[in-house]
Coordinates of C-alpha atoms and ligand atoms in Angstrom, one line a residue:
X1 CA -9.7 15.0 -25.7
X2 CA -9.2 11.8 -27.7
X3 CA -12.1 9.5 -28.7
X4 CA -13.6 7.5 -25.8
X5 CA -11.3 4.9 -24.3
X6 CA -12.4 1.4 -23.4
X7 CA -11.5 0.8 -19.7
X8 CA -11.6 -2.7 -18.2
X9 CA -11.8 -3.5 -14.5
X10 CA -10.5 -7.0 -13.7
X11 CA -11.6 -9.2 -10.8
X12 CA -8.6 -10.0 -8.5
X13 CA -7.8 -13.7 -8.4
X14 CA -4.8 -13.5 -6.0
X15 CA -5.7 -15.4 -2.8
X16 CA -7.0 -13.2 0.0
X17 CA -7.4 -10.1 -2.3
X18 CA -10.9 -8.6 -2.0
X19 CA -10.2 -5.1 -3.3
X20 CA -11.3 -3.8 -6.7
X21 CA -9.6 -1.1 -8.8
X22 CA -12.6 1.0 -9.5
X23 CA -15.7 1.8 -7.4
X24 CA -19.2 2.5 -9.0
X25 CA -18.6 6.1 -8.2
X26 CA -15.4 6.0 -10.2
X27 CA -17.1 4.1 -13.0
X28 CA -19.8 6.9 -13.2
X29 CA -17.1 9.6 -13.5
X30 CA -15.5 7.8 -16.4
X31 CA -18.8 7.1 -18.1
X32 CA -19.8 10.8 -17.7
X33 CA -16.5 11.7 -19.5
X34 CA -17.7 9.6 -22.4
X35 CA -15.6 6.5 -21.8
X36 CA -16.7 2.9 -22.0
X37 CA -16.3 0.9 -18.8
X38 CA -16.4 -3.0 -18.7
X39 CA -16.3 -4.5 -15.3
X40 CA -15.5 -8.2 -14.9
X41 CA -18.4 -10.2 -13.3
X42 CA -18.2 -10.1 -9.5
X43 CA -15.1 -7.8 -9.5
X44 CA -16.5 -5.6 -6.8
X45 CA -18.2 -8.3 -4.7
X46 CA -15.3 -8.5 -2.1
X47 CA -15.6 -4.8 -1.5
X48 CA -19.4 -4.9 -1.2
X49 CA -20.1 -3.5 -4.7
X50 CA -22.5 -5.8 -6.6
X51 CA -22.5 -5.9 -10.4
X52 CA -25.8 -4.1 -10.4
X53 CA -24.2 -1.0 -8.8
X54 CA -21.8 -0.7 -11.8
X55 CA -24.5 -1.4 -14.3
X56 CA -26.5 1.5 -12.8
X57 CA -23.6 3.9 -13.7
X58 CA -23.7 2.9 -17.4
X59 CA -20.8 0.4 -17.1
X60 CA -21.1 -3.0 -18.7
X61 CA -20.5 -6.3 -16.9
X62 CA -18.6 -8.9 -18.8
X63 CA -16.7 -12.2 -18.4
X64 CA -13.0 -12.3 -17.8
X65 CA -11.9 -13.0 -21.4
X66 CA -13.9 -10.1 -22.7
X67 CA -12.6 -7.6 -20.2
X68 CA -8.9 -8.4 -20.8
X69 CA -9.3 -8.8 -24.6
X70 CA -11.3 -5.6 -25.2
X71 CA -9.8 -3.1 -22.7
X72 CA -7.4 -0.5 -23.9
X73 CA -6.7 0.5 -20.3
X74 CA -7.0 -2.3 -17.7
X75 CA -7.4 -1.4 -14.0
X76 CA -6.3 -3.9 -11.4
X77 CA -5.2 -3.8 -7.7
X78 CA -2.5 -6.5 -7.6
X79 CA 0.1 -7.6 -10.1
X80 CA -0.9 -10.2 -12.6
X81 CA -0.2 -13.7 -11.4
X82 CA 1.2 -16.5 -13.6
X83 CA -2.2 -17.6 -14.9
X84 CA -2.9 -14.1 -16.1
X85 CA 0.4 -13.6 -18.0
X86 CA -1.1 -15.0 -21.3
X87 CA -3.6 -12.2 -21.2
X88 CA -1.0 -9.4 -21.4
X89 CA -0.7 -8.0 -24.9
X90 CA 0.4 -5.2 -27.1
X91 CA -2.0 -2.3 -27.2
X92 CA -3.0 -2.7 -23.5
X93 CA -2.1 -0.3 -20.8
X94 CA -2.1 -2.0 -17.4
X95 CA -2.5 0.2 -14.3
X96 CA -2.0 -1.6 -11.0
X97 CA 0.4 -2.3 -8.0
X98 CA 3.2 -4.2 -9.7
X99 CA 6.3 -4.4 -7.4
X100 CA 8.3 -6.0 -10.3
X101 CA 11.7 -5.2 -8.9
X102 CA 11.1 -8.2 -6.7
X103 CA 9.4 -10.3 -9.5
X104 CA 11.6 -11.4 -12.4
X105 CA 9.0 -13.8 -14.1
X106 CA 6.4 -11.0 -14.2
X107 CA 9.0 -8.5 -15.5
X108 CA 9.9 -10.8 -18.3
X109 CA 6.2 -11.5 -19.1
X110 CA 5.5 -7.8 -19.3
X111 CA 8.5 -7.2 -21.5
X112 CA 7.6 -10.1 -23.8
X113 CA 4.0 -9.1 -24.2
X114 CA 4.4 -5.5 -25.4
X115 CA 2.0 -4.2 -22.7
X116 CA 2.4 -0.7 -21.2
X117 CA 2.7 -1.3 -17.5
X118 CA 2.2 1.6 -15.1
X119 CA 2.8 0.8 -11.4
X120 CA 0.9 2.6 -8.7
X121 CA 3.8 2.3 -6.3
X122 CA 6.3 4.2 -8.4
X123 CA 3.9 7.2 -9.3
X124 CA 6.0 9.9 -7.5
X125 CA 5.5 13.6 -7.2
X126 CA 8.3 16.1 -7.6
X127 CA 8.5 16.5 -3.8
X128 CA 9.1 12.7 -3.6
X129 CA 5.7 11.7 -2.2
X130 CA 4.1 8.4 -3.3
X131 CA 0.5 9.4 -3.6
X132 CA -0.8 5.9 -4.6
X133 CA 0.9 4.2 -1.6
X134 CA -0.1 6.8 1.0
X135 CA -3.7 5.6 1.5
X136 CA -2.6 2.0 2.2
X137 CA -0.2 3.4 4.9
X138 CA -3.0 5.3 6.4
X139 CA -5.1 2.2 6.6
X140 CA -2.3 0.0 7.9
X141 CA -1.4 2.6 10.6
X142 CA -4.9 2.8 11.9
X143 CA -5.3 -1.0 11.8
X144 CA -2.1 -1.4 13.7
X145 CA -3.4 0.4 16.7
X146 CA -6.6 -1.6 16.6
X147 CA -4.6 -4.9 16.3
X148 CA -2.5 -3.8 19.3
X149 CA -5.6 -3.2 21.4
X150 CA -7.2 -6.5 20.3
X151 CA -4.2 -8.7 21.0
X152 CA -3.6 -7.1 24.4
X153 CA -6.8 -8.9 25.6
X154 CA -6.1 -11.9 27.8
X155 CA -8.1 -14.4 25.8
X156 CA -6.0 -13.4 22.7
X157 CA -2.8 -14.1 24.7
X158 CA -2.0 -10.5 25.7
X159 CA -1.4 -8.8 29.0
X160 CA -5.1 -8.4 29.7
X161 CA -5.1 -4.6 29.6
X162 CA -7.5 -2.0 28.3
X163 CA -5.5 0.7 26.4
X164 CA -7.9 3.5 27.6
X165 CA -8.0 2.4 31.2
X166 CA -11.0 3.6 33.2
X167 CA -11.5 6.3 35.9
X168 CA -8.9 5.5 38.6
X169 CA -6.9 3.1 36.4
X170 CA -4.0 4.3 34.3
X171 CA -3.9 4.2 30.5
X172 CA -1.9 1.7 28.5
X173 CA 1.3 2.9 26.8
X174 CA 1.8 2.8 23.0
X175 CA 5.2 3.4 21.5
X176 CA 5.3 4.1 17.7
X177 CA 8.7 3.8 16.0
X178 CA 8.7 6.0 12.9
X179 CA 6.4 9.0 12.7
X180 CA 5.5 9.0 8.9
X181 CA 2.1 8.2 7.5
X182 CA 1.8 4.8 9.2
X183 CA 3.1 6.2 12.5
X184 CA 0.9 9.3 12.5
X185 CA -2.2 7.3 11.8
X186 CA -1.4 4.6 14.4
X187 CA -0.9 7.4 16.9
X188 CA -4.2 9.1 16.1
X189 CA -6.2 5.8 16.7
X190 CA -4.2 4.9 19.8
X191 CA -5.0 8.4 21.2
X192 CA -8.6 7.9 20.3
X193 CA -8.6 4.6 22.3
X194 CA -7.3 6.6 25.3
X195 CA -3.7 5.3 25.3
X196 CA -0.7 7.3 26.3
X197 CA 1.4 7.6 23.1
X198 CA 5.1 8.1 22.4
X199 CA 6.4 8.5 18.8
X200 CA 10.1 7.9 18.2
X201 CA 11.3 9.7 15.1
X202 CA 14.7 10.6 13.7
X203 CA 13.7 13.6 11.5
X204 CA 13.5 16.8 13.6
X205 CA 11.4 18.5 10.9
X206 CA 8.9 15.6 10.9
X207 CA 8.7 15.8 14.7
X208 CA 8.0 19.6 14.5
X209 CA 5.2 18.9 12.1
X210 CA 3.8 16.1 14.3
X211 CA 4.0 18.4 17.3
X212 CA 2.0 21.0 15.5
X213 CA -0.8 18.7 14.1
X214 CA -1.1 16.6 17.2
X215 CA -1.2 19.6 19.4
X216 CA 1.2 18.2 21.9
X217 CA -1.0 15.2 22.7
X218 CA 1.9 12.7 22.1
X219 CA 5.4 12.6 23.4
X220 CA 7.9 13.0 20.5
X221 CA 11.3 11.6 21.2
X222 CA 14.4 11.4 19.1
X223 CA 15.0 7.8 17.9
X224 CA 18.2 6.1 19.0
X225 CA 19.1 2.6 20.1
X226 CA 19.1 3.5 23.8
X227 CA 15.8 5.4 23.6
X228 CA 14.2 2.5 21.7
X229 CA 15.4 0.0 24.3
X230 CA 14.1 2.1 27.2
X231 CA 10.8 3.0 25.5
X232 CA 9.8 -0.5 24.4
X233 CA 10.6 -1.9 27.9
X234 CA 7.8 0.2 29.3
X235 CA 5.3 -0.2 26.5
X236 CA 2.1 -2.3 26.3
X237 CA 2.0 -2.0 22.5
X238 CA 4.9 -1.2 20.1
X239 CA 4.2 -0.3 16.5
X240 CA 7.0 -0.6 14.0
X241 CA 6.5 2.1 11.3
X242 CA 9.9 3.1 9.9
X243 CA 10.8 3.4 6.3
X244 CA 14.1 4.1 4.6
X245 CA 13.1 4.6 1.0
X246 CA 14.4 2.0 -1.4
X247 CA 16.0 -0.1 1.4
X248 CA 15.1 -2.9 3.7
X249 CA 13.8 -1.8 7.1
X250 CA 16.6 -1.3 9.7
X251 CA 16.5 -3.9 12.5
X252 CA 16.0 -1.3 15.3
X253 CA 14.7 -3.8 17.8
X254 CA 17.2 -6.4 18.8
X255 CA 16.3 -9.8 20.2
X256 CA 17.4 -8.6 23.6
X257 CA 15.2 -5.6 23.4
X258 CA 12.2 -7.8 22.6
X259 CA 13.1 -10.1 25.5
X260 CA 13.2 -6.9 27.7
X261 CA 9.5 -6.1 26.9
X262 CA 6.6 -6.8 29.2
X263 CA 5.1 -10.3 29.2
X264 CA 2.0 -10.2 27.0
X265 CA 2.9 -6.9 25.3
X266 CA 2.1 -6.6 21.6
X267 CA 4.5 -5.7 18.8
X268 CA 2.9 -4.8 15.4
X269 CA 5.6 -4.6 12.8
X270 CA 3.9 -2.7 10.0
X271 CA 7.3 -2.4 8.3
X272 CA 7.3 -6.1 7.7
X273 CA 6.7 -5.6 4.0
X274 CA 10.2 -4.2 3.9
X275 CA 11.6 -7.0 6.0
X276 CA 10.5 -5.8 9.4
X277 CA 12.2 -3.6 12.0
X278 CA 12.9 -6.3 14.7
X279 CA 15.3 -9.2 14.6
X280 CA 12.4 -11.3 15.8
X281 CA 10.0 -10.4 12.9
X282 CA 8.8 -12.6 10.2
X283 CA 5.8 -12.1 7.8
X284 CA 2.4 -13.5 8.7
X285 CA -1.0 -13.7 7.0
X286 CA -4.5 -12.7 8.0
X287 CA -5.3 -16.4 8.4
X288 CA -2.6 -16.8 11.1
X289 CA -1.6 -13.2 12.0
X290 CA 0.4 -13.6 15.3
X291 CA 3.1 -15.6 16.9
X292 CA 5.0 -15.2 20.2
X293 CA 8.7 -14.6 20.9
X294 CA 9.9 -14.3 24.5
X295 CA 6.3 -13.6 25.7
X296 CA 5.8 -10.8 23.2
X297 CA 2.9 -11.2 20.7
X298 CA 4.1 -10.4 17.2
X299 CA 1.6 -9.2 14.6
X300 CA 3.4 -9.0 11.3
X301 CA 0.8 -9.1 8.5
X302 CA 2.4 -8.0 5.2
X303 CA -0.8 -6.9 3.5
X304 CA -2.7 -5.3 6.4
X305 CA -5.1 -3.2 4.2
X306 CA -6.5 -6.5 2.8
X307 CA -8.4 -7.1 6.0
X308 CA -10.6 -4.1 5.4
X309 CA -11.3 -4.2 1.6
X310 CA -14.3 -1.8 1.7
X311 CA -12.2 1.0 3.2
X312 CA -9.0 0.1 1.3
X313 CA -10.8 0.0 -2.1
X314 CA -12.4 3.4 -1.5
X315 CA -9.1 4.9 -0.2
X316 CA -7.1 3.5 -3.1
X317 CA -9.6 4.5 -5.8
X318 CA -9.9 8.1 -4.4
X319 CA -6.3 8.6 -5.3
X320 CA -6.0 6.5 -8.5
X321 CA -9.0 8.0 -10.3
X322 CA -7.4 11.3 -11.3
X323 CA -4.6 9.4 -13.0
X324 CA -7.0 7.0 -14.7
X325 CA -9.0 10.0 -16.0
X326 CA -5.8 11.6 -17.3
X327 CA -4.8 8.5 -19.2
X328 CA -8.4 7.8 -20.5
X329 CA -8.9 11.4 -21.7
X330 CA -5.5 12.0 -23.3
X331 CA -3.9 8.6 -24.0
X332 CA -0.8 7.4 -22.1
X333 CA 1.7 9.3 -24.1
X334 CA 0.1 12.7 -23.7
X335 CA -0.9 12.0 -20.1
X336 CA 2.7 11.3 -19.0
X337 CA 4.0 14.3 -21.0
X338 CA 1.8 16.6 -18.8
X339 CA 2.2 14.7 -15.6
X340 CA 5.8 13.8 -14.4
X341 CA 4.4 11.9 -11.4
X342 CA 2.5 9.6 -13.7
X343 CA 5.5 9.3 -16.0
X344 CA 7.5 7.9 -13.1
X345 CA 4.9 5.2 -12.8
X346 CA 5.6 3.8 -16.2
X347 CA 7.8 0.7 -15.6
X348 CA 7.6 -1.1 -18.9
X349 CA 6.7 0.2 -22.4
X350 CA 7.0 -1.4 -25.8
X351 CA 9.2 -4.2 -24.5
X352 CA 11.6 -1.9 -22.7
X353 CA 12.2 -1.3 -19.0
X354 CA 11.6 2.5 -18.4
X355 CA 12.1 2.5 -14.6
X356 CA 15.8 2.4 -13.7
X357 CA 15.6 0.5 -10.3
X358 CA 13.7 -2.3 -12.0
X359 CA 16.3 -2.7 -14.7
X360 CA 19.0 -2.6 -12.1
X361 CA 17.3 -5.2 -9.9
X362 CA 17.2 -7.7 -12.7
X363 CA 20.5 -6.8 -14.5
X364 CA 18.4 -5.8 -17.6
X365 CA 18.7 -2.8 -19.9
X366 CA 17.0 0.5 -19.0
X367 CA 15.7 3.0 -21.5
X368 CA 14.4 6.4 -20.4
X369 CA 10.7 6.7 -21.0
X370 CA 11.2 9.8 -23.2
X371 CA 13.4 7.7 -25.6
X372 CA 10.9 4.9 -25.9
X373 CA 8.0 7.4 -26.5
X374 CA 10.1 9.2 -29.1
X375 CA 11.1 6.0 -31.0
X376 CA 9.2 5.5 -34.3
X377 CA 6.3 3.1 -33.9
Ligands
NAD401 N1 2.2 -4.2 6.4 C1 1.4 -3.5 5.6 O1 0.4 -3.9 5.2 C2 1.9 -2.1 5.2 C3 1.0 -1.2 4.6 C4 1.4 0.1 4.3 C5 2.8 0.4 4.6 N2 3.6 -0.5 5.2 C6 5.0 -0.2 5.5 O2 5.0 0.7 6.7 C7 6.3 1.4 6.7 C8 6.1 2.8 7.0 O3 5.4 3.4 5.8 P1 5.1 5.0 5.8 O4 4.2 5.2 4.6 O5 4.6 5.4 7.1 O6 6.5 5.6 5.5 P2 6.9 7.1 5.7 O7 8.1 7.4 4.8 O8 5.8 8.0 5.6 O9 7.4 7.1 7.2 C9 8.6 6.5 7.7 C10 9.1 7.3 8.8 O10 10.2 6.5 9.4 C11 11.1 7.4 9.9 N3 12.4 6.7 10.3 C12 13.3 6.3 9.5 N4 14.3 5.7 10.2 C13 13.9 5.8 11.5 C14 14.5 5.4 12.7 N5 15.7 4.8 12.8 N6 13.9 5.7 13.9 C15 12.7 6.3 13.9 N7 12.1 6.7 12.7 C16 12.7 6.5 11.5 C17 11.2 8.5 8.8 O11 11.8 9.7 9.3 C18 9.8 8.6 8.4 O12 9.2 9.7 9.1 C19 6.9 1.0 5.4 O13 7.9 0.0 5.5 C20 5.8 0.6 4.5 O14 6.2 -0.2 3.4 C21 3.2 -1.7 5.5

């Protein structure tokens, strides 16, 4: 193990972002491993973690300038925004959600600063799972079912129907398109609310798995244009949860299909962060989450987990902490050498783009991580 590392935790300043990248429980683990932890004043407040809870673990509370200037490893949730670019510097490893393929100014700021930038969203296991994205899909899926139930209420503009029904009154119908992490979690909560649930999937293997873990409590149907049209016409709530890795979401719901849905039905398009899976979808915010098209309420919030920062912070830090510990204990170079999933997270190192899709997106040069690490300092 290398000498102790100084780990900073920045306060998020992006509007509507209340998560924090390390909980007091995580801070204690790092302190117990001999590391120094500096948490920016108020960083945990939005997730109900006061400064005193961090101090009780042995972490230090400090102002923003100190945290960014002194940290060797800086933990964040969201990508740095323009006013933070000047804080990026050589010798700093930044670990956060970055999404830089869609953000050229940030890509150039990272390259010019000499920072090592590790992106949560591209940490990828050998079996192609994205462990640092999965918890946010779990949260979004569960929230989608709640949002569906909420906006079905008459005063919210919905049909005026209780998903669970009551004795003598039939249950509401929820149709989930895409049975991945979001879809499974949406189905679990919809079932819990008493709804009758159908999942449309196109992977037979995934359907077999869902059949097994949901013990036949949902209808599993092969996804096709005709099936989608028929299913959504009878639904009270439709949840869009498809993903085609690396691509925009397919427009599975045409405008005509939406028009064919019941008046006051709710459509939650969770895939909106990939462009949405209906022709009628456009992104909304928590301040103004819904709009109506042809009598169908559309809920299309692009950062759903932001609504529940206490849960989202804990879910995120549960999965990031092992990677943070690996980098803190071994240094970035040794940590990535032993952990291919973490290595895939490195997007920028020593002024070079080390993640091919990012270089392609901006027409910039790509250098494999191994080459950059092997280059003389
Ligand atoms: N809005 C938000 O706040 C938020 C939060 C988290 C995730 N998401 C988004 O939710 C979407 C789903 O994420 P996930 O983690 O569940 O992905 P996932 O890969 O676990 O699941 C996607 C599923 O869609 C299925 N699929 C693909 N094409 C299909 C089709 N034509 N018909 C039916 N099923 C199809 C796949 O087989 C897969 O099972 C993604 O677009 C993701 O970016 C949004």
